Coordinates of C-alpha atoms in Angstrom, one line a residue:
Chain V
X1 CA 0.0 0.0 0.0
X2 CA 1.3 3.4 -1.0
X3 CA 1.4 5.9 1.8
X4 CA 1.0 9.6 0.8
X5 CA 2.6 10.7 4.0
X6 CA 4.5 8.6 6.5
X7 CA 6.3 9.2 9.8
X8 CA 9.0 7.0 11.3
X9 CA 9.9 7.2 15.0
X10 CA 8.7 10.8 15.3
X11 CA 9.6 12.4 18.6
X12 CA 9.1 16.0 19.7
X13 CA 9.1 17.9 22.9
X14 CA 7.9 21.5 23.5
X15 CA 10.2 24.0 25.2
X16 CA 8.9 23.1 28.6
X17 CA 10.4 19.7 28.1
X18 CA 7.1 17.9 28.1
X19 CA 7.3 15.2 25.3
X20 CA 4.4 15.7 22.9
X21 CA 5.2 12.9 20.5
X22 CA 7.0 9.7 21.6
X23 CA 8.2 7.8 18.6
X24 CA 5.2 8.0 16.3
X25 CA 5.3 5.7 13.3
X26 CA 2.3 5.8 11.0
X27 CA 1.3 6.0 7.4
X28 CA -1.7 7.7 5.7
X29 CA -2.9 6.1 2.5
X30 CA -3.7 8.4 -0.5
X31 CA -7.3 8.9 -1.5
X32 CA -8.7 7.6 1.8
X33 CA -10.5 9.2 4.7
X34 CA -8.4 8.8 7.7
X35 CA -9.3 9.8 11.3
X36 CA -6.7 10.5 13.9
X37 CA -8.6 9.6 17.0
X38 CA -7.4 10.6 20.4
X39 CA -8.4 12.4 23.6
X40 CA -7.4 16.0 24.2
X41 CA -3.6 16.4 24.6
X42 CA -2.7 13.2 22.8
X43 CA -0.5 14.9 20.3
X44 CA -2.8 15.2 17.3
X45 CA -2.2 18.8 16.6
X46 CA 1.5 18.5 17.1
X47 CA 1.5 15.7 14.6
X48 CA -0.3 17.8 12.0
X49 CA 2.2 20.7 12.5
X50 CA 4.9 18.2 11.7
X51 CA 3.2 16.9 8.6
X52 CA 3.0 20.4 7.3
X53 CA 6.6 21.1 8.0
X54 CA 5.9 23.8 10.6
X55 CA 7.6 21.9 13.4
X56 CA 10.8 19.9 12.9
X57 CA 11.0 16.6 14.5
X58 CA 13.4 16.2 17.5
X59 CA 13.9 12.6 16.4
X60 CA 12.7 10.5 13.5
X61 CA 11.7 11.4 9.9
X62 CA 8.6 12.3 7.9
X63 CA 8.2 11.1 4.3
X64 CA 6.0 12.6 1.8
X65 CA 5.4 10.3 -1.2
X66 CA 8.5 8.3 -0.1
X67 CA 10.8 11.3 0.1
X68 CA 12.0 12.6 3.4
X69 CA 10.9 16.2 4.1
X70 CA 13.5 18.8 3.5
X71 CA 13.4 22.1 5.4
X72 CA 14.8 24.6 3.0
X73 CA 12.4 27.4 1.9
X74 CA 11.7 26.0 -1.5
X75 CA 11.0 22.4 -0.4
X76 CA 8.7 23.7 2.4
X77 CA 6.8 25.9 0.0
X78 CA 6.2 23.0 -2.3
X79 CA 5.2 20.7 0.6
X80 CA 2.7 23.3 2.0
X81 CA 1.1 23.7 -1.4
X82 CA 0.4 19.9 -1.4
X83 CA -0.5 19.5 2.3
X84 CA -3.1 22.0 3.5
X85 CA -3.7 22.4 7.2
X86 CA -6.9 23.8 8.8
X87 CA -6.4 24.9 12.4
X88 CA -8.8 24.0 15.2
X89 CA -9.3 27.6 16.2
X90 CA -10.1 29.7 13.1
X91 CA -8.9 32.8 15.0
X92 CA -5.4 31.5 15.0
X93 CA -5.5 31.1 11.3
X94 CA -7.5 34.1 10.0
X95 CA -5.6 37.3 10.3
X96 CA -6.5 39.4 7.2
X97 CA -9.2 42.1 7.7
X98 CA -11.6 40.8 5.1
X99 CA -12.7 37.4 4.0
X100 CA -11.4 37.5 0.5
X101 CA -8.0 38.9 1.6
X102 CA -7.6 36.0 4.0
X103 CA -8.5 33.4 1.4
X104 CA -6.2 35.0 -1.1
X105 CA -3.3 35.0 1.3
X106 CA -2.1 31.5 0.4
X107 CA -2.4 31.7 -3.4
X108 CA -0.7 35.1 -3.4
X109 CA 2.2 33.6 -1.3
X110 CA 2.5 30.9 -4.0
X111 CA 3.2 33.7 -6.4
X112 CA 0.2 33.0 -8.7
X113 CA -0.9 35.7 -11.2
X114 CA -3.9 37.8 -10.3
X115 CA -6.5 36.0 -12.4
X116 CA -5.5 32.6 -11.0
X117 CA -5.8 33.9 -7.4
X118 CA -9.2 35.3 -8.2
X119 CA -10.3 31.9 -9.6
X120 CA -9.1 30.1 -6.6
X121 CA -10.6 32.5 -4.1
X122 CA -14.0 32.2 -5.9
X123 CA -13.9 28.4 -6.1
X124 CA -12.8 28.1 -2.4
X125 CA -15.5 30.4 -1.2
X126 CA -18.1 28.7 -3.3
X127 CA -17.4 25.3 -2.0
X128 CA -17.7 26.4 1.6
X129 CA -20.8 28.5 0.7
X130 CA -19.3 31.8 1.8
X131 CA -19.3 33.6 -1.6
X132 CA -21.8 36.2 -0.3
X133 CA -19.4 37.2 2.5
X134 CA -16.4 38.1 0.4
X135 CA -16.0 41.7 1.5
X136 CA -17.0 41.2 5.1
X137 CA -14.6 42.1 7.9
X138 CA -13.5 38.8 9.4
X139 CA -14.2 39.8 13.0
X140 CA -17.9 40.3 12.2
X141 CA -18.4 36.6 11.3
X142 CA -19.9 34.0 13.5
X143 CA -17.7 31.1 14.8
X144 CA -19.1 28.7 12.2
X145 CA -18.5 31.2 9.4
X146 CA -15.0 31.8 10.5
X147 CA -14.4 28.1 10.5
X148 CA -15.6 27.9 6.9
X149 CA -13.3 30.8 5.9
X150 CA -10.4 29.0 7.6
X151 CA -11.2 25.9 5.5
X152 CA -11.5 28.0 2.3
X153 CA -8.1 29.5 3.1
X154 CA -6.6 26.0 3.0
X155 CA -8.6 24.9 0.0
X156 CA -7.4 27.9 -2.0
X157 CA -4.0 26.4 -1.9
X158 CA -5.5 23.5 -3.8
X159 CA -3.7 20.8 -1.8
X160 CA -3.6 17.1 -2.6
X161 CA -4.1 16.4 1.1
X162 CA -6.0 18.2 3.6
X163 CA -5.3 18.0 7.4
X164 CA -8.2 19.2 9.5
X165 CA -7.7 19.7 13.2
X166 CA -10.9 19.1 15.0
X167 CA -13.0 20.4 12.2
X168 CA -16.3 19.8 13.9
X169 CA -15.4 21.1 17.4
X170 CA -17.8 23.9 18.5
X171 CA -20.1 23.7 15.6
X172 CA -23.9 23.1 15.6
X173 CA -25.3 19.8 14.4
X174 CA -26.1 21.0 10.9
X175 CA -22.8 22.6 10.4
X176 CA -21.1 19.3 11.5
X177 CA -23.1 17.4 8.8
X178 CA -22.2 20.1 6.2
X179 CA -18.5 19.9 7.0
X180 CA -18.6 16.1 6.8
X181 CA -20.4 16.1 3.5
X182 CA -18.0 18.6 2.2
X183 CA -15.1 16.4 3.1
X184 CA -16.8 13.5 1.4
X185 CA -17.2 15.6 -1.7
X186 CA -13.5 16.6 -1.6
X187 CA -12.5 13.0 -1.0
X188 CA -14.5 11.8 -4.0
X189 CA -12.8 14.5 -6.1
X190 CA -9.5 13.0 -5.3
X191 CA -8.1 14.7 -2.2
X192 CA -6.8 12.8 0.8
X193 CA -8.6 14.0 3.9
X194 CA -7.3 13.5 7.4
X195 CA -9.4 14.6 10.4
X196 CA -8.3 14.7 14.0
X197 CA -11.1 14.3 16.5
X198 CA -12.1 12.7 19.8
X199 CA -15.7 12.1 18.6
X200 CA -15.9 8.3 18.2
X201 CA -19.4 8.4 16.5
X202 CA -18.0 10.6 13.8
X203 CA -15.0 8.4 13.3
X204 CA -17.1 5.3 13.1
X205 CA -19.4 6.7 10.5
X206 CA -17.0 8.7 8.4
X207 CA -13.6 7.0 8.4
X208 CA -12.0 4.4 6.1
X209 CA -8.9 4.2 8.3
X210 CA -8.3 5.2 11.8
X211 CA -5.2 5.9 13.9
X212 CA -5.6 5.9 17.6
X213 CA -3.3 8.2 19.6
X214 CA -2.8 8.6 23.3
X215 CA -0.2 10.5 25.2
X216 CA 2.0 11.0 22.2
X217 CA 2.0 7.4 20.9
X218 CA 0.1 5.5 18.4
X219 CA -1.9 2.7 20.0
X220 CA -3.7 1.4 16.9
X221 CA -3.6 1.9 13.2
X222 CA -6.0 0.1 10.9
X223 CA -9.7 -0.2 10.0
X224 CA -12.5 1.2 12.0
X225 CA -13.9 -2.2 12.9
X226 CA -10.6 -3.4 14.1
X227 CA -10.3 -0.5 16.5
X228 CA -13.6 -0.8 18.2
X229 CA -13.3 -4.5 18.7
X230 CA -10.3 -3.8 20.8
X231 CA -12.1 -2.4 23.9
X232 CA -9.0 -2.3 26.2
X233 CA -7.4 0.1 23.7
X234 CA -10.4 2.4 23.9
X235 CA -10.2 2.4 27.7
X236 CA -6.6 3.2 27.6
X237 CA -7.2 6.2 25.3
X238 CA -10.2 7.4 27.5
X239 CA -12.7 6.8 24.6
X240 CA -16.0 4.9 24.4
X241 CA -17.5 2.7 21.8
X242 CA -19.8 4.4 19.2
X243 CA -23.5 4.2 19.9
X244 CA -24.3 2.4 16.6
X245 CA -21.5 -0.1 17.4
X246 CA -22.9 -0.9 20.8
X247 CA -26.5 -1.1 19.6
X248 CA -25.4 -3.6 16.9
X249 CA -23.5 -5.6 19.5
X250 CA -26.6 -5.8 21.7
X251 CA -28.6 -6.9 18.8
X252 CA -26.1 -9.7 18.1
X253 CA -26.1 -10.8 21.8
X254 CA -29.8 -10.7 22.2
X255 CA -31.1 -12.1 19.0
X256 CA -28.2 -14.1 17.8
X257 CA -28.1 -12.3 14.4
X258 CA -24.5 -12.1 13.1
X259 CA -22.7 -9.0 14.2
X260 CA -21.0 -8.4 10.8
X261 CA -21.3 -6.6 8.5
X262 CA -21.7 -3.8 11.1
X263 CA -24.0 -1.0 10.2
X264 CA -22.3 2.3 10.3
X265 CA -25.1 4.7 9.3
X266 CA -28.8 5.0 10.1
X267 CA -30.0 3.5 6.8
X268 CA -27.7 0.5 7.3
X269 CA -29.1 0.1 10.9
X270 CA -32.6 0.2 9.5
X271 CA -31.7 -2.6 7.0
X272 CA -30.0 -4.6 9.7
X273 CA -32.5 -4.1 12.5
X274 CA -35.9 -4.0 10.7
X275 CA -35.4 -6.6 8.0
X276 CA -38.7 -8.3 8.8
X277 CA -40.6 -5.1 9.1
X278 CA -39.7 -3.8 5.6
X279 CA -42.4 -5.4 3.4
X280 CA -42.8 -2.9 0.6
X281 CA -40.9 -3.2 -2.5
X282 CA -38.0 -0.7 -2.6
X283 CA -38.4 2.6 -4.4
X284 CA -36.2 4.2 -7.0
X285 CA -33.4 6.6 -6.0
X286 CA -33.3 9.3 -8.8
X287 CA -30.0 11.1 -9.0
X288 CA -30.6 14.3 -11.0
X289 CA -27.5 16.1 -12.3
X290 CA -27.5 19.8 -12.5
X291 CA -26.0 21.1 -15.7
X292 CA -25.3 24.8 -15.8
X293 CA -28.2 25.3 -13.4
X294 CA -30.8 24.3 -15.8
X295 CA -33.7 22.8 -13.9
X296 CA -37.3 22.0 -14.6
X297 CA -39.2 22.8 -11.5
X298 CA -42.1 20.6 -12.7
X299 CA -40.0 17.5 -12.3
X300 CA -39.6 18.3 -8.7
X301 CA -43.3 18.4 -8.1
X302 CA -43.6 14.8 -9.0
X303 CA -41.9 13.9 -5.8
X304 CA -43.4 14.3 -2.4
X305 CA -42.2 17.3 -0.4
X306 CA -40.1 15.2 2.0
X307 CA -38.6 13.2 -0.8
X308 CA -36.4 15.8 -2.3
X309 CA -32.8 16.5 -1.4
X310 CA -29.7 18.3 -2.5
X311 CA -26.1 16.9 -2.2
X312 CA -22.8 18.7 -2.8
X313 CA -22.0 22.3 -2.4
X314 CA -22.8 23.3 -5.9
X315 CA -26.2 21.7 -6.0
X316 CA -27.1 23.2 -2.6
X317 CA -26.1 26.7 -3.7
X318 CA -28.0 26.5 -7.0
X319 CA -31.1 25.1 -5.3
X320 CA -31.0 27.9 -2.8
X321 CA -30.5 30.5 -5.4
X322 CA -33.4 29.2 -7.5
X323 CA -35.5 28.9 -4.4
X324 CA -36.3 25.3 -5.2
X325 CA -38.5 23.4 -2.8
X326 CA -35.9 21.1 -1.4
X327 CA -36.5 19.4 1.9
X328 CA -33.2 17.9 2.8
X329 CA -30.2 20.2 2.5
X330 CA -28.0 17.9 4.5
X331 CA -27.9 14.2 5.2
X332 CA -29.8 13.9 2.0
X333 CA -28.3 10.6 0.9
X334 CA -29.3 9.0 4.2
X335 CA -32.8 10.4 4.0
X336 CA -33.1 9.1 0.5
X337 CA -31.9 5.6 1.4
X338 CA -34.4 5.4 4.2
X339 CA -37.3 6.7 2.1
X340 CA -36.5 4.4 -0.9
X341 CA -36.0 1.4 1.4
X342 CA -39.6 2.0 2.6
X343 CA -40.9 1.9 -1.0
X344 CA -41.1 5.6 -1.9
X345 CA -39.2 7.3 -4.7
X346 CA -36.6 10.0 -3.9
X347 CA -35.1 12.7 -5.9
X348 CA -31.6 13.9 -5.1
X349 CA -30.2 16.9 -7.0
X350 CA -26.5 16.9 -7.3
X351 CA -23.7 18.0 -9.7
X352 CA -22.6 15.7 -12.5
X353 CA -19.2 15.0 -10.9
X354 CA -20.8 13.7 -7.7
X355 CA -23.5 11.5 -9.3
X356 CA -21.2 8.6 -9.3
X357 CA -20.5 9.0 -5.6
X358 CA -24.2 9.0 -4.7
X359 CA -24.9 6.0 -7.0
X360 CA -22.0 4.1 -5.4
X361 CA -23.5 4.7 -1.9
X362 CA -26.9 3.4 -3.0
X363 CA -25.3 0.3 -4.6
X364 CA -23.1 -0.2 -1.5
X365 CA -26.1 -0.4 0.7
X366 CA -27.8 -2.7 -1.8
X367 CA -24.7 -4.9 -2.0
X368 CA -24.4 -5.3 1.7
X369 CA -28.1 -5.8 2.5
X370 CA -29.6 -6.7 -0.8
X371 CA -32.4 -4.2 -0.3
X372 CA -33.2 -3.9 -4.0
X373 CA -33.1 -0.1 -4.1
X374 CA -32.6 1.0 -7.7
X375 CA -30.4 4.0 -8.4
X376 CA -31.0 6.0 -11.5
X377 CA -29.0 8.9 -12.8
X378 CA -31.0 11.4 -14.8
X379 CA -28.7 13.5 -16.9
X380 CA -30.5 16.7 -16.7
X381 CA -33.6 17.5 -14.7
X382 CA -35.2 18.9 -17.8
X383 CA -38.2 16.6 -17.8
X384 CA -40.7 17.6 -20.5
X385 CA -43.9 19.5 -19.7
X386 CA -42.9 23.0 -18.8
X387 CA -41.6 25.8 -21.0
Chain P
X1 CA -18.8 53.6 13.3
X2 CA -20.2 56.9 12.0
X3 CA -21.5 57.8 15.4
X4 CA -18.1 57.0 16.9
X5 CA -16.4 59.3 14.4
X6 CA -18.9 62.1 15.2
X7 CA -18.2 61.5 18.9
X8 CA -14.4 61.7 18.3
X9 CA -14.8 64.9 16.3
X10 CA -17.1 66.3 19.0
X11 CA -14.7 65.5 21.7
X12 CA -11.7 67.1 20.1
X13 CA -13.6 70.1 19.0
X14 CA -14.9 70.7 22.5
X15 CA -11.2 70.8 23.6
X16 CA -10.3 73.1 20.8
X17 CA -13.2 75.4 21.7
X18 CA -11.7 76.1 25.1
X19 CA -8.4 77.1 23.4
X20 CA -10.2 79.2 20.8
X21 CA -12.0 81.0 23.6
X22 CA -8.7 82.0 25.3
X23 CA -7.3 83.2 21.9
X24 CA -10.3 85.4 21.4
X25 CA -9.8 87.0 24.8
X26 CA -6.1 87.5 24.7
X27 CA -5.4 89.4 21.4
X28 CA -4.6 93.1 21.4
X29 CA -6.5 95.3 18.9
X30 CA -9.8 97.0 18.3
X31 CA -12.1 96.2 21.2
X32 CA -15.7 95.0 20.4
X33 CA -16.8 94.0 23.9
X34 CA -15.3 94.7 27.2
X35 CA -16.0 93.6 30.8
X36 CA -14.3 95.4 33.7
X37 CA -13.2 92.9 36.3
X38 CA -11.4 94.2 39.5
X39 CA -9.9 97.2 37.8
X40 CA -8.8 95.5 34.6
X41 CA -10.8 95.1 31.4
X42 CA -11.2 91.7 29.7
X43 CA -12.4 92.3 26.2
X44 CA -12.9 90.7 22.9
X45 CA -11.1 92.4 20.0
X46 CA -11.8 92.2 16.3
X47 CA -8.4 90.7 15.6
X48 CA -8.9 88.2 18.4
X49 CA -12.2 87.1 17.0
X50 CA -11.0 86.6 13.5
X51 CA -7.9 84.7 14.7
X52 CA -10.1 82.5 16.9
X53 CA -12.4 81.7 14.0
X54 CA -9.5 80.8 11.8
X55 CA -8.0 78.5 14.3
X56 CA -11.3 76.9 15.0
X57 CA -12.1 76.2 11.3
X58 CA -8.6 74.9 10.6
X59 CA -8.7 72.5 13.5
X60 CA -12.1 71.2 12.4
X61 CA -11.0 70.8 8.8
X62 CA -7.7 69.1 9.7
X63 CA -9.4 66.7 12.1
X64 CA -12.2 65.9 9.7
X65 CA -9.9 65.1 6.8
X66 CA -7.6 63.0 9.0
X67 CA -10.4 61.0 10.6
X68 CA -12.1 60.5 7.3
X69 CA -8.9 59.1 5.9
X70 CA -8.4 56.9 8.9
X71 CA -11.9 55.6 8.8
X72 CA -12.0 54.8 5.1
X73 CA -8.5 53.3 4.5
X74 CA -7.6 49.9 5.8
X75 CA -4.3 49.9 7.7
X76 CA -2.6 47.3 5.4
X77 CA -3.3 49.6 2.5
X78 CA -1.8 52.6 4.2
X79 CA 1.4 50.8 5.1
X80 CA 1.7 49.1 1.7
X81 CA 1.5 52.5 0.2
X82 CA 4.1 53.9 2.6
X83 CA 6.4 51.0 1.6
X84 CA 6.4 52.5 -2.0
X85 CA 7.7 55.8 -0.6
X86 CA 10.6 54.1 1.2
X87 CA 9.3 52.8 4.5
X88 CA 11.3 49.6 5.3
X89 CA 9.3 46.4 4.8
X90 CA 9.8 45.1 8.3
X91 CA 8.3 48.2 9.9
X92 CA 5.3 48.0 7.7
X93 CA 4.8 44.3 8.5
X94 CA 5.3 44.6 12.2
X95 CA 2.8 47.5 12.3
X96 CA 0.2 45.7 10.4
X97 CA 0.5 42.7 12.7
X98 CA 0.4 44.8 15.8
X99 CA -2.6 46.5 14.5
X100 CA -4.4 43.2 13.7
X101 CA -3.5 41.4 16.9
X102 CA -4.1 44.3 19.3
X103 CA -7.8 44.0 18.4
X104 CA -7.8 40.3 19.2
X105 CA -6.1 40.9 22.5
X106 CA -8.5 43.7 23.3
X107 CA -11.4 41.4 22.6
X108 CA -9.8 38.7 24.8
X109 CA -9.1 41.0 27.6
X110 CA -12.6 42.4 27.6
X111 CA -13.9 38.8 27.9
X112 CA -11.5 38.1 30.8
X113 CA -12.7 41.4 32.4
X114 CA -16.3 40.3 32.2
X115 CA -15.4 36.8 33.5
X116 CA -13.5 38.3 36.4
X117 CA -16.5 40.5 37.2
X118 CA -18.8 37.5 37.3
X119 CA -16.7 36.1 40.1
X120 CA -16.7 39.3 42.1
X121 CA -13.3 40.3 41.0
X122 CA -14.1 44.0 41.2
X123 CA -15.7 44.2 44.6
X124 CA -13.7 46.8 46.4
X125 CA -10.6 48.7 45.5
X126 CA -8.1 46.1 46.7
X127 CA -9.8 43.3 44.8
X128 CA -10.0 45.4 41.7
X129 CA -6.3 46.1 41.7
X130 CA -5.4 42.5 42.3
X131 CA -7.7 41.4 39.5
X132 CA -6.3 43.9 37.1
X133 CA -2.8 42.8 37.9
X134 CA -3.6 39.2 37.3
X135 CA -5.4 40.0 34.1
X136 CA -2.5 42.0 32.7
X137 CA -0.1 39.2 33.5
X138 CA -2.4 36.7 31.9
X139 CA -3.0 38.7 28.8
X140 CA 0.7 39.0 28.3
X141 CA 1.3 35.3 28.6
X142 CA -1.6 34.5 26.3
X143 CA -0.4 37.0 23.7
X144 CA 2.9 35.1 23.5
X145 CA 1.1 31.8 23.0
X146 CA -1.3 33.4 20.5
X147 CA 1.6 34.8 18.6
X148 CA 3.2 31.3 18.4
X149 CA 0.0 29.7 17.1
X150 CA -0.5 32.4 14.6
X151 CA 3.0 32.1 13.3
X152 CA 2.4 28.3 12.7
X153 CA -0.8 29.2 10.9
X154 CA 1.0 31.7 8.6
X155 CA 3.9 29.4 8.0
X156 CA 1.5 26.6 6.9
X157 CA 0.2 29.0 4.2
X158 CA 3.6 29.8 2.9
X159 CA 4.1 33.1 4.7
X160 CA 7.3 34.6 3.2
X161 CA 7.4 37.9 5.0
X162 CA 5.2 40.6 3.7
X163 CA 1.5 41.0 3.6
X164 CA 0.3 41.0 0.0
X165 CA -2.8 43.0 -0.6
X166 CA -5.3 41.1 -2.7
X167 CA -7.8 43.8 -3.6
X168 CA -5.7 46.8 -4.5
X169 CA -7.1 50.2 -3.7
X170 CA -8.3 52.2 -6.8
X171 CA -5.4 53.9 -8.5
X172 CA -4.9 57.6 -9.1
X173 CA -6.6 58.8 -12.3
X174 CA -6.4 62.1 -14.2
X175 CA -10.0 62.8 -13.1
X176 CA -8.9 62.7 -9.4
X177 CA -6.0 65.1 -10.1
X178 CA -8.3 67.5 -11.9
X179 CA -10.8 67.4 -9.1
X180 CA -8.1 68.1 -6.5
X181 CA -6.7 71.1 -8.5
X182 CA -10.2 72.5 -9.1
X183 CA -11.0 72.2 -5.4
X184 CA -7.8 74.0 -4.4
X185 CA -8.5 76.7 -6.9
X186 CA -12.0 77.1 -5.6
X187 CA -10.8 77.5 -2.0
X188 CA -8.2 80.0 -3.1
X189 CA -10.8 82.0 -5.1
X190 CA -13.4 82.0 -2.3
X191 CA -10.7 83.0 0.3
X192 CA -9.6 86.0 -1.8
X193 CA -13.0 87.2 -2.9

């Protein structure tokens, strides 16, 4: 397996002599969603600062694409262009007086020409849905908005890999979902995403790989299932099992149903838990691709009010701008899977580049639970009928 | 913000009014008004009055222009422009950073003040002094940590020394030059009419 970034025997102490990292050896695979799980003070942020070349290891080495990091200005500049870092506290990161100035900071430092900077600023602000706040003074923004601006600042560097330090800390529930969907979108578009968190439920649902850290050491590195099976490790790292994991375990113990495959989302739970109760034939999951914002509103009306959703930053923005009657602006894939498994049809509006992701999610559920949900991509939502 | 500027102008003008009053009373010349106080005469003279008016109007105009400039031009723009007339880079950068972070420290210290107040930190003179001392020490330590974290954040976005300005202020056009010359000529003509 090819690691995009790798550390070997990494050790680091802050000035007060307290060791923050004690021989960390780990690897992060390209194109996967990795969670670095650990309680507060376990060295997650310090590790991120090393991966971005901000801190130099006391001992050990870091390899990016197999090459050890070099610390001259030119190598660092090229590393930081490829590895973006979003800080936990947006106030540490944002320092320009207006939103666009802050997002443009990275691209200008890369020495890009003005038109490219503009393009990147626009794209980054669009994807975090802050395009309407371009000229706003940064101190007037809410915490959630500042968090998005901080993310846009990192995205504007167009990195291959994005390190996000506690991206969901301090956000309301909807913002957490939006950030997670955004990371999925970025992951599907080819970026490697690494999130540090102490939220086990988030890690369980979101991650492909997980690395467990505690007191500056790596306790576990591998798949999510592997981690939560090892309960003594969780105790050691002051973490608990995810709710869905525990529920599934109880189902296994009480009914004798096999424990695996473990459901990791609510639709999967529904399939695993209520198999007998689902008697209707499954509905069809329509995936409508937005092309240039052309949309026939009449097509929407064929679906019930609660059976329409939007997925992806572009589709959400266009639907809001057009004032479409969309019911689910977040968690729409989950809602759609639940609705269709109960025999209703669901319409999900998304952009062409994400249609494959949605389809694969539907097929994945179908493959694991053979629930017979049909996924259908409609190229354009221009269904006949209206002028 | 506008109300704050009016407040500032008002405050400074009140101060200048007091000075102007003294000027009006202390100039020798043709008396207009006189009050006898204990054998001496305090009077307003024609020369005094005109000098006082001049001083008052000049103070107001100068203050107005300066505050208008300060309120409408972002600090990074001012210092980036000063760089082009020879101000060393490092002075410009340090000033921009101090400006930016002083606001953050101000916000933090006001939060700490409030929090201290919630725990009876300001009950009585002794307590207040002790609280303020602790607060000052704490803000200082925090500012150091804050500076370190901010430096990390800037490094991670390839900070190379220097704060680039993304949206450049509008440049000087011939129209602006013309307007300035016309305005000056107008003032001159009105003044000599």
